[in-house]
One Martini backbone bead per residue (centre of mass of N, CA, C, O) as a GRO file, in nm:
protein
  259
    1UNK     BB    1  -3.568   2.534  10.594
    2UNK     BB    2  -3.309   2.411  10.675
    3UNK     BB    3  -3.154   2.120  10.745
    4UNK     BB    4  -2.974   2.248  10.946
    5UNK     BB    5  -3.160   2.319  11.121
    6UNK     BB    6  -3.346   2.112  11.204
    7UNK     BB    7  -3.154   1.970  11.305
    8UNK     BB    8  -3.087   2.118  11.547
    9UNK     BB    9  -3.352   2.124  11.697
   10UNK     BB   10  -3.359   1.839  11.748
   11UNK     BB   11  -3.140   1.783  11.923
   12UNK     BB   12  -3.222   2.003  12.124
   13UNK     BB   13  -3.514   1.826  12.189
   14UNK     BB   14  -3.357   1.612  12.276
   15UNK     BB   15  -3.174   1.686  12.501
   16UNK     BB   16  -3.449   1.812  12.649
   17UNK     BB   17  -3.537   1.496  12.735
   18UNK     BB   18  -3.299   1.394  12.852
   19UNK     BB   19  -3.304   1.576  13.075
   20UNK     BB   20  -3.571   1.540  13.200
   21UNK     BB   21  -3.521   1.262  13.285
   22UNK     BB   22  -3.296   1.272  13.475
   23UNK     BB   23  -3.473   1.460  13.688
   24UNK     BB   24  -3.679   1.260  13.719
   25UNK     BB   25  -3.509   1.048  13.857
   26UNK     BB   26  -3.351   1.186  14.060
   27UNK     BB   27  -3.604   1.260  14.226
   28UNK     BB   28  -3.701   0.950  14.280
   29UNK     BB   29  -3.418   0.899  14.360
   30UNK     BB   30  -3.464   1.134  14.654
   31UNK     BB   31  -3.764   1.002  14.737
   32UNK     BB   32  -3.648   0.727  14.835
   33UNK     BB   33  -3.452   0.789  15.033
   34UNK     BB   34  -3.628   0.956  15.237
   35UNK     BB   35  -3.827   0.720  15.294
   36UNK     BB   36  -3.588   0.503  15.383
   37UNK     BB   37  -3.514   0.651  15.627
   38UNK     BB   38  -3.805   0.667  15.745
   39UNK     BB   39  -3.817   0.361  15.824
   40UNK     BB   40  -3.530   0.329  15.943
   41UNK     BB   41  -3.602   0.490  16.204
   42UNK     BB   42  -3.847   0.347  16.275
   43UNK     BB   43  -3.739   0.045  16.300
   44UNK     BB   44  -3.479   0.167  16.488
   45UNK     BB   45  -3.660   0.240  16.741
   46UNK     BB   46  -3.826  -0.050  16.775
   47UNK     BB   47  -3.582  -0.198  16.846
   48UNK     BB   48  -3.519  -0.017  17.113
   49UNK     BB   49  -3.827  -0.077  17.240
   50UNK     BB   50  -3.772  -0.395  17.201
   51UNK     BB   51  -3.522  -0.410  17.431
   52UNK     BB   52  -3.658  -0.316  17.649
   53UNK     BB   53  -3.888  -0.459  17.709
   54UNK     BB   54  -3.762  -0.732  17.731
   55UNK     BB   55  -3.563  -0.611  17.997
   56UNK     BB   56  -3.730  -0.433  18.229
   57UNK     BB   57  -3.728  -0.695  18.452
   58UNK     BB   58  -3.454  -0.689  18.505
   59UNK     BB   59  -3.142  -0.786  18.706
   60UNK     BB   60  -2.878  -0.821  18.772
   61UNK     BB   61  -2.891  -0.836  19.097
   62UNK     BB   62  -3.047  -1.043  19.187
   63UNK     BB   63  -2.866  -1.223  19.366
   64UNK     BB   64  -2.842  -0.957  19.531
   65UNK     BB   65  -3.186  -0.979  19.649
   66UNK     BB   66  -3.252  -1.277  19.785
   67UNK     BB   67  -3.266  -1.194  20.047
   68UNK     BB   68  -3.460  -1.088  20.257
   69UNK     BB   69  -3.703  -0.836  20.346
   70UNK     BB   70  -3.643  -0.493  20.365
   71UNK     BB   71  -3.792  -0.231  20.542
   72UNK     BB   72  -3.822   0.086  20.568
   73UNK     BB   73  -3.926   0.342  20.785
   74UNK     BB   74  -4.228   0.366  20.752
   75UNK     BB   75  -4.374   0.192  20.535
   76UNK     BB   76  -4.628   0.153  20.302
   77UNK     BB   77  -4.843  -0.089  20.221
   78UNK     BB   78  -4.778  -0.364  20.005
   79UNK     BB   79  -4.521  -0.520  20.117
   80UNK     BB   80  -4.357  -0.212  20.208
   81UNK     BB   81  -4.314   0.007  19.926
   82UNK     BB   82  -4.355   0.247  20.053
   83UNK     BB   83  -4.280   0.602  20.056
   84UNK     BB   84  -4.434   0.834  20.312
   85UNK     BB   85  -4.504   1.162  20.239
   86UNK     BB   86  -4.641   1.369  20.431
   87UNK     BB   87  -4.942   1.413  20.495
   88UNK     BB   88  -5.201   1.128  20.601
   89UNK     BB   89  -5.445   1.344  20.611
   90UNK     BB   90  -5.419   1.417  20.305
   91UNK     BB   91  -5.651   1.419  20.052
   92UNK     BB   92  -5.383   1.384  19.862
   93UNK     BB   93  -5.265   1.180  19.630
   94UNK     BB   94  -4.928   1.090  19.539
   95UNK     BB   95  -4.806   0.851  19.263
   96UNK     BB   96  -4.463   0.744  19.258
   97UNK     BB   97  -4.269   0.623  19.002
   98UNK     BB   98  -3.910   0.562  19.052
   99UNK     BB   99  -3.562   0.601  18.878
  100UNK     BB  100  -3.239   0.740  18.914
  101UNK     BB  101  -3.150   0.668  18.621
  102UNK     BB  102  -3.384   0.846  18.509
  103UNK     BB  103  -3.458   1.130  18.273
  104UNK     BB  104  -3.755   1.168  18.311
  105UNK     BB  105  -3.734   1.158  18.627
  106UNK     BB  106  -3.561   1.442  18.646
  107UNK     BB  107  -3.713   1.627  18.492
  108UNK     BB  108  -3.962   1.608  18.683
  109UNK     BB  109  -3.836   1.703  18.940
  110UNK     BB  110  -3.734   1.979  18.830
  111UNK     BB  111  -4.014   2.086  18.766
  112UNK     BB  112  -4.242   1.949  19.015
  113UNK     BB  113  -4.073   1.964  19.342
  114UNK     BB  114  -4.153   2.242  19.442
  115UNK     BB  115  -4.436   2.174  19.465
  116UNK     BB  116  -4.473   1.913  19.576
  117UNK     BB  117  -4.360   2.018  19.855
  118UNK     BB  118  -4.560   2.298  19.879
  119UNK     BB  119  -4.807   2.042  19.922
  120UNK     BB  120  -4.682   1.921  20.185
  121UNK     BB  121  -4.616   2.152  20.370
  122UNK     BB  122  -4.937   2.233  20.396
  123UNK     BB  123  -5.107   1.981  20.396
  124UNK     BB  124  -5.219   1.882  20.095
  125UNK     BB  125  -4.988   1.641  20.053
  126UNK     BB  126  -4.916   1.293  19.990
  127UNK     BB  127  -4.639   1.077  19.902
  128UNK     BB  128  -4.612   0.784  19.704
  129UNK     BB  129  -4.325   0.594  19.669
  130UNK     BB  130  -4.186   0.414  19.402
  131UNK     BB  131  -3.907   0.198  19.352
  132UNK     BB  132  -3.738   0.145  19.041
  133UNK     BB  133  -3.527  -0.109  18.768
  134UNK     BB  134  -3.534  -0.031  18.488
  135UNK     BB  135  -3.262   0.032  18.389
  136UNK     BB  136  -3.107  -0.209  18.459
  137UNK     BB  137  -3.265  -0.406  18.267
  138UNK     BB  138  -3.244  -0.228  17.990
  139UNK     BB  139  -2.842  -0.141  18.048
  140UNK     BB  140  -2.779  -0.250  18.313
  141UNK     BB  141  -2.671  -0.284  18.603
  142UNK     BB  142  -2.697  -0.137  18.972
  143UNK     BB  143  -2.797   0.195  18.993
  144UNK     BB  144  -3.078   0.165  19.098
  145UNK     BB  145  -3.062  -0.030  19.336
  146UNK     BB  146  -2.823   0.140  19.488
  147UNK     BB  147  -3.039   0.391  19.530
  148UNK     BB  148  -3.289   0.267  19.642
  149UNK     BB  149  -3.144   0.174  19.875
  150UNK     BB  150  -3.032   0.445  20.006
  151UNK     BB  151  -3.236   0.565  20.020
  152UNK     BB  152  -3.389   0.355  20.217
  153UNK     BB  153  -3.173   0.486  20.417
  154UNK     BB  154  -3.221   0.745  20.484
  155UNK     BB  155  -3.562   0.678  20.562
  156UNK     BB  156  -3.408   0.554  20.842
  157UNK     BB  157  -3.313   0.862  20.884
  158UNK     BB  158  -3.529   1.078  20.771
  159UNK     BB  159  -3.387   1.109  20.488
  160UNK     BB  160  -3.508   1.136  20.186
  161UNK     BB  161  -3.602   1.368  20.040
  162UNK     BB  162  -3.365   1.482  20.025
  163UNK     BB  163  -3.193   1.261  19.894
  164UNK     BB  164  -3.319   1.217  19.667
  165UNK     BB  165  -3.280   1.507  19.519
  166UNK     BB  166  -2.955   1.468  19.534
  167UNK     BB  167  -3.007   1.206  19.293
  168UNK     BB  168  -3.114   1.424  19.057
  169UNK     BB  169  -2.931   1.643  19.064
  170UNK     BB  170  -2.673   1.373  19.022
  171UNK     BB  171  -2.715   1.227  18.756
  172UNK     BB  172  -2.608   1.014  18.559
  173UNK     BB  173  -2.573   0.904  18.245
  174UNK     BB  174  -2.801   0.651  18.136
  175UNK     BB  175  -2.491   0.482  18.103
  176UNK     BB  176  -2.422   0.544  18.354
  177UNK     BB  177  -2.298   0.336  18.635
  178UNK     BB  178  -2.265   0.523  18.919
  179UNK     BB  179  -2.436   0.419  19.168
  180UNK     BB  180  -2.304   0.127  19.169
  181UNK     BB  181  -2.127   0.317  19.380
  182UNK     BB  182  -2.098   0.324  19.696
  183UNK     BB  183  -1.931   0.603  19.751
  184UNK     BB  184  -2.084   0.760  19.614
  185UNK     BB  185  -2.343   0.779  19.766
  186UNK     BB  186  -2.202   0.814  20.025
  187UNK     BB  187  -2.104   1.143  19.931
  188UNK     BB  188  -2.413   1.229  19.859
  189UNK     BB  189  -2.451   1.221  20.186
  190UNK     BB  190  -2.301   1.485  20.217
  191UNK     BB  191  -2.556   1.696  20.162
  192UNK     BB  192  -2.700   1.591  20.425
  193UNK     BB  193  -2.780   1.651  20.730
  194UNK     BB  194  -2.636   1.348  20.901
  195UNK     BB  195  -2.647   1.093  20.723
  196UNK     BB  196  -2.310   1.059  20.723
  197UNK     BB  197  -2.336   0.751  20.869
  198UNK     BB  198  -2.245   0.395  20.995
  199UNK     BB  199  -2.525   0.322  20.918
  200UNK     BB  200  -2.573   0.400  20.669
  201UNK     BB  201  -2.315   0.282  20.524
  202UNK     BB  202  -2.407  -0.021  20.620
  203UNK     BB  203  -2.650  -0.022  20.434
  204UNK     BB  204  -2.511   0.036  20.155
  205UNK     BB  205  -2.287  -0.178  20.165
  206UNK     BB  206  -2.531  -0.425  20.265
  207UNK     BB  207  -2.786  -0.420  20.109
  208UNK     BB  208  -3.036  -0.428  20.284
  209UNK     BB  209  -3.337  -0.349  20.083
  210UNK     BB  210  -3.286  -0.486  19.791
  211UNK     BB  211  -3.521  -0.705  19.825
  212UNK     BB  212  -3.734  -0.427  19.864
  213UNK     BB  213  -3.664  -0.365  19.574
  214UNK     BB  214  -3.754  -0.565  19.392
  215UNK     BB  215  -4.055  -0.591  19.492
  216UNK     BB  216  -4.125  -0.296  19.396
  217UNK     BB  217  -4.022  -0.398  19.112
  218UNK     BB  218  -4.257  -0.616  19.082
  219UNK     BB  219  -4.535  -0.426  19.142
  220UNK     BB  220  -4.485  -0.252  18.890
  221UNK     BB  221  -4.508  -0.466  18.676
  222UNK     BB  222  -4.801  -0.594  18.767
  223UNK     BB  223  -4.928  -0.287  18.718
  224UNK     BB  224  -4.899  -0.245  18.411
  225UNK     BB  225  -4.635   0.009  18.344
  226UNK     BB  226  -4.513   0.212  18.079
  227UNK     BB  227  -4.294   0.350  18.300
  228UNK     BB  228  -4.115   0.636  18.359
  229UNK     BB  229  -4.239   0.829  18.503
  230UNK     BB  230  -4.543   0.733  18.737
  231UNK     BB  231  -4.817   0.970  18.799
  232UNK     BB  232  -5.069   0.970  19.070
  233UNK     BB  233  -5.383   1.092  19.134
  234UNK     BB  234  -5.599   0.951  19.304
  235UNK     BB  235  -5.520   0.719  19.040
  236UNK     BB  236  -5.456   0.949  18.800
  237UNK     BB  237  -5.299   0.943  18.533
  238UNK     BB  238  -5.128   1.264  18.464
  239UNK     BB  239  -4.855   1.291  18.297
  240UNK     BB  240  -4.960   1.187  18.016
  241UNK     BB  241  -5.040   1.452  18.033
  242UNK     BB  242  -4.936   1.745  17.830
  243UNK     BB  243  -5.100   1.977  18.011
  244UNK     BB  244  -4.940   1.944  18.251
  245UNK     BB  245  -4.843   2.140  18.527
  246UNK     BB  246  -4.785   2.305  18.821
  247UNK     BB  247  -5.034   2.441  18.860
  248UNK     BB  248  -5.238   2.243  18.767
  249UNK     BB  249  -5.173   2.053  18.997
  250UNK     BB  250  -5.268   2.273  19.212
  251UNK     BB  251  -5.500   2.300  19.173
  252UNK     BB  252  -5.609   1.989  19.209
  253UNK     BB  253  -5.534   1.950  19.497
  254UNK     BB  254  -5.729   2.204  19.596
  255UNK     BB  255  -5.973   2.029  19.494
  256UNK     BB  256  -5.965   1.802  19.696
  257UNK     BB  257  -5.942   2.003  19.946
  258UNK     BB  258  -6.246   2.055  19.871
  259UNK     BB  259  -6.427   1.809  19.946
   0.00000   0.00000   0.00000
């Protein structure tokens, strides 16, 4: 073999040996950047759920909430913070802790509220609602507060369940604080037939409630549940089962009242 040859293959040899370097390389740092990535997501989830975490007690109006402690009609519980649906001689008891501004207690209602109507009219169920400012604490606004005065002011006038549904149905983005405005609101209580008097009216604009929402926030926090919606079937939190579906719910609850 010629030395021009053997120059040649060595070459050759070379070149294939720095690009195969270069491919280890690339490859390397490939594999750092998707790493750096997946970190970055981690930390990045972390730090949005330490500053929930940080506020989810806060309440901007929490000055506006300082008044008297005025439960709604029919309230029932522990310092008058239950608002009770359903037959309370049925023998099942569902307990949700519910934010209006909240977009997973929206999808829960989506799904579950005609089975829940559906064994509450049968007289096989009872729902006892704690409401709660979870959202006005972790991302500001008065939106969680003054939707669950409304509701309880609808409470007072027999139509919880109508408005509540109205305003789940109607929630704005988790970050608009569409529910703050009083007007928005006393609209929305046009969808439920006879709600929108001047009673309601003046309840809703004089947050007459204000400070029994504060105090059900205040009971949900003591409570140490780690968000909304919270589901408990005769004190068994539920929902955090994956498994719980509409029809398993309605199992339970026949299950309960034959017992």
């Amino acid at each position: 073999m010629s030395e021009k040859n053997r120059e040649g293959k060595r070459t050759a040899r070379e070149r294939l040996a720095v690009e195969r370097e270069k491919q280890k390389s690339a490859e390397k740092r490939r594999r750092g950047l998707i790493v750096g990535a997946s970190v970055v997501c981690v930390l990045g989830l972390a730090a949005v759920i330490g500053v929930v975490a940080a506020n989810s007690g806060g309440d901007d109006g929490e000055s506006e909430s300082a008044g008297p402690v005025v439960a709604p009609s029919g309230a029932l519980g522990k310092d008058g913070t239950v608002i009770p649906v359903g037959d309370q001689e049925a023998k099942a008891t569902l307990t949700v802790w519910e934010d209006f501004r909240c977009p997973a207690c929206k999808s829960f209602e989506q799904v579950y509220s005609p089975t829940i109507h559906e064994l509450t009219d049968a007289g096989q169920l009872k729902v006892e609602y704690h409401l709660v400012t979870l959202i006005d604490g972790a991302l500001g606004g008065t939106g969680s507060r003054d939707s669950a005065n409304a509701a309880a002011c609808a409470q007072d006038a027999g139509k919880f369940t109508a408005y509540h549904d109205v305003l789940f149905r109607n929630q704005p983005p988790e970050r608009d604080d569409t529910f703050a405005d009083k007007d928005e609101l006393i609209d929305l209580a046009g969808k439920v037939d006879g709600l929108d008097t001047p009673a309601f009216r003046t309840c809703v604009e004089d947050g007459t409630h204000n400070s029994w929402v504060a105090k059900s926030n205040e009971a949900f926090q003591k409570g140490g549940f780690s968000g909304t919606p919270t589901v408990l079937l005769d004190g068994k939190n539920i929902y955090q089962d994956s498994s719980l579906t509409p029809q398993r719910l309605k199992q339970m609850v026949e299950e309960a009242n034959k017992g």
